[in-house]
XYZ file of C-alpha atoms in Angstrom:
150
model
C 0.000 0.000 0.000
C 1.411 3.386 -0.898
C 0.870 6.973 0.138
C -1.994 7.661 -2.270
C -3.917 4.495 -1.398
C -3.652 5.120 2.343
C -4.622 8.772 1.965
C -7.623 7.841 -0.205
C -8.710 5.162 2.277
C -8.581 7.696 5.104
C -10.410 10.306 3.060
C -13.157 7.873 2.047
C -13.553 6.656 5.628
C -13.806 10.181 7.025
C -16.208 11.347 4.309
C -18.321 8.214 4.710
C -18.434 8.852 8.440
C -19.883 12.306 7.917
C -22.107 11.396 4.974
C -23.740 8.270 6.370
C -24.329 9.877 9.781
C -24.479 6.531 11.588
C -25.968 7.604 14.914
C -23.095 8.475 17.251
C -20.406 6.610 15.292
C -19.971 9.540 12.874
C -17.159 11.119 14.850
C -15.364 7.821 15.467
C -15.222 6.805 11.800
C -14.175 10.289 10.768
C -11.428 10.429 13.401
C -10.119 7.035 12.285
C -10.120 8.259 8.686
C -8.212 11.399 9.617
C -5.764 9.260 11.563
C -5.128 7.170 8.449
C -4.509 10.343 6.469
C -2.076 11.565 9.133
C -0.161 8.297 8.997
C -0.085 8.451 5.204
C 1.739 11.794 5.229
C 4.555 10.254 7.250
C 4.392 6.871 5.517
C 7.967 6.918 4.258
C 9.329 7.020 7.793
C 7.710 3.731 8.819
C 9.490 0.395 8.380
C 7.719 -2.589 6.866
C 7.312 -4.490 10.143
C 5.888 -1.436 11.886
C 3.533 -0.866 8.983
C 2.266 -4.461 9.221
C 1.556 -3.975 12.938
C -0.232 -0.673 12.371
C -2.315 -2.186 9.562
C -3.209 -5.128 11.815
C -4.158 -2.848 14.696
C -6.122 -0.430 12.484
C -8.019 -3.197 10.684
C -8.908 -4.852 13.978
C -10.095 -1.479 15.289
C -12.246 -1.062 12.192
C -13.728 -4.519 12.828
C -14.514 -3.485 16.401
C -16.203 -0.267 15.311
C -18.197 -1.936 12.542
C -19.266 -5.173 14.245
C -18.953 -4.408 17.987
C -17.405 -7.864 18.413
C -15.893 -8.575 21.834
C -13.350 -11.066 20.485
C -12.044 -8.515 18.004
C -11.598 -6.184 20.942
C -9.656 -8.803 22.915
C -7.272 -9.288 19.982
C -6.961 -5.511 19.587
C -5.981 -5.122 23.240
C -3.411 -7.917 22.902
C -1.931 -6.378 19.751
C -1.699 -2.961 21.400
C -0.114 -4.363 24.557
C 2.489 -6.398 22.659
C 3.341 -3.659 20.176
C 3.378 -0.976 22.881
C 5.657 -3.042 25.118
C 7.972 -3.747 22.181
C 8.274 -0.068 21.353
C 8.637 0.865 24.999
C 11.654 -1.433 25.214
C 13.232 -0.435 21.904
C 12.216 3.216 21.454
C 15.006 5.697 20.942
C 13.042 8.882 21.574
C 11.278 10.098 24.678
C 8.119 10.997 22.743
C 7.827 7.431 21.433
C 8.139 6.073 24.973
C 5.449 8.460 26.217
C 3.039 7.326 23.499
C 3.947 3.680 24.173
C 2.953 4.090 27.807
C -0.172 6.006 26.757
C -1.259 3.261 24.358
C -0.683 0.573 26.996
C -2.725 2.552 29.539
C -5.503 3.072 26.997
C -5.562 -0.671 26.278
C -5.825 -1.483 29.981
C -8.576 1.120 30.505
C -10.514 -0.081 27.469
C -10.249 -3.694 28.643
C -11.631 -2.649 32.018
C -14.512 -0.885 30.281
C -15.210 -3.989 28.218
C -15.389 -6.049 31.406
C -17.733 -3.450 32.910
C -19.888 -3.679 29.798
C -19.987 -7.478 30.037
C -20.934 -7.267 33.717
C -23.836 -4.992 32.880
C -22.805 -1.342 33.017
C -24.312 -0.063 29.770
C -22.784 3.400 29.994
C -19.350 1.949 29.268
C -20.386 1.384 25.647
C -20.314 5.096 24.811
C -16.725 5.493 26.035
C -15.332 2.279 24.548
C -15.269 3.292 20.865
C -13.297 6.531 21.394
C -10.767 4.567 23.470
C -10.282 2.108 20.608
C -9.581 4.995 18.222
C -7.235 6.607 20.740
C -5.289 3.327 21.008
C -4.848 3.156 17.231
C -3.752 6.785 16.958
C -1.345 6.431 19.903
C 0.230 3.410 18.207
C 0.651 5.326 14.946
C 2.099 8.383 16.678
C 4.596 6.296 18.664
C 5.911 4.663 15.484
C 6.181 8.010 13.714
C 7.852 9.607 16.739
C 10.336 6.750 17.007
C 11.362 7.116 13.365
C 11.217 10.890 13.043
C 12.793 12.081 16.287
C 15.218 9.213 16.878
């Protein structure tokens, strides 16, 4: 996937989020689309392995937002924890370490909210989707920060 394809995917996702006006998911889809566009501008700084991880995390996040599947969320939290811990151990810049810790904390908080939702606290559902998007964006920013400010 190249710069133009990633930018177009982000643009289509953000425009579809605003155009379809899917209840309260409009902002989440648009933010994820803008995040893809942001990553596309700095695409040349990302190594292939990091790009595979970001694509895996972003596609799993899209599956969570579209299907609201709990198992997809469990895999997303595992991916974020593993990738965040890897970058926390190997990051060369302070900004990348900060975003690694932030993404790990967001994954732990989102997992706690998922457990609260399973137990029966329905209000956790409105906070869960923005946390998933924040995890994806924190992962992308930590990779960019590690490559750009190393």
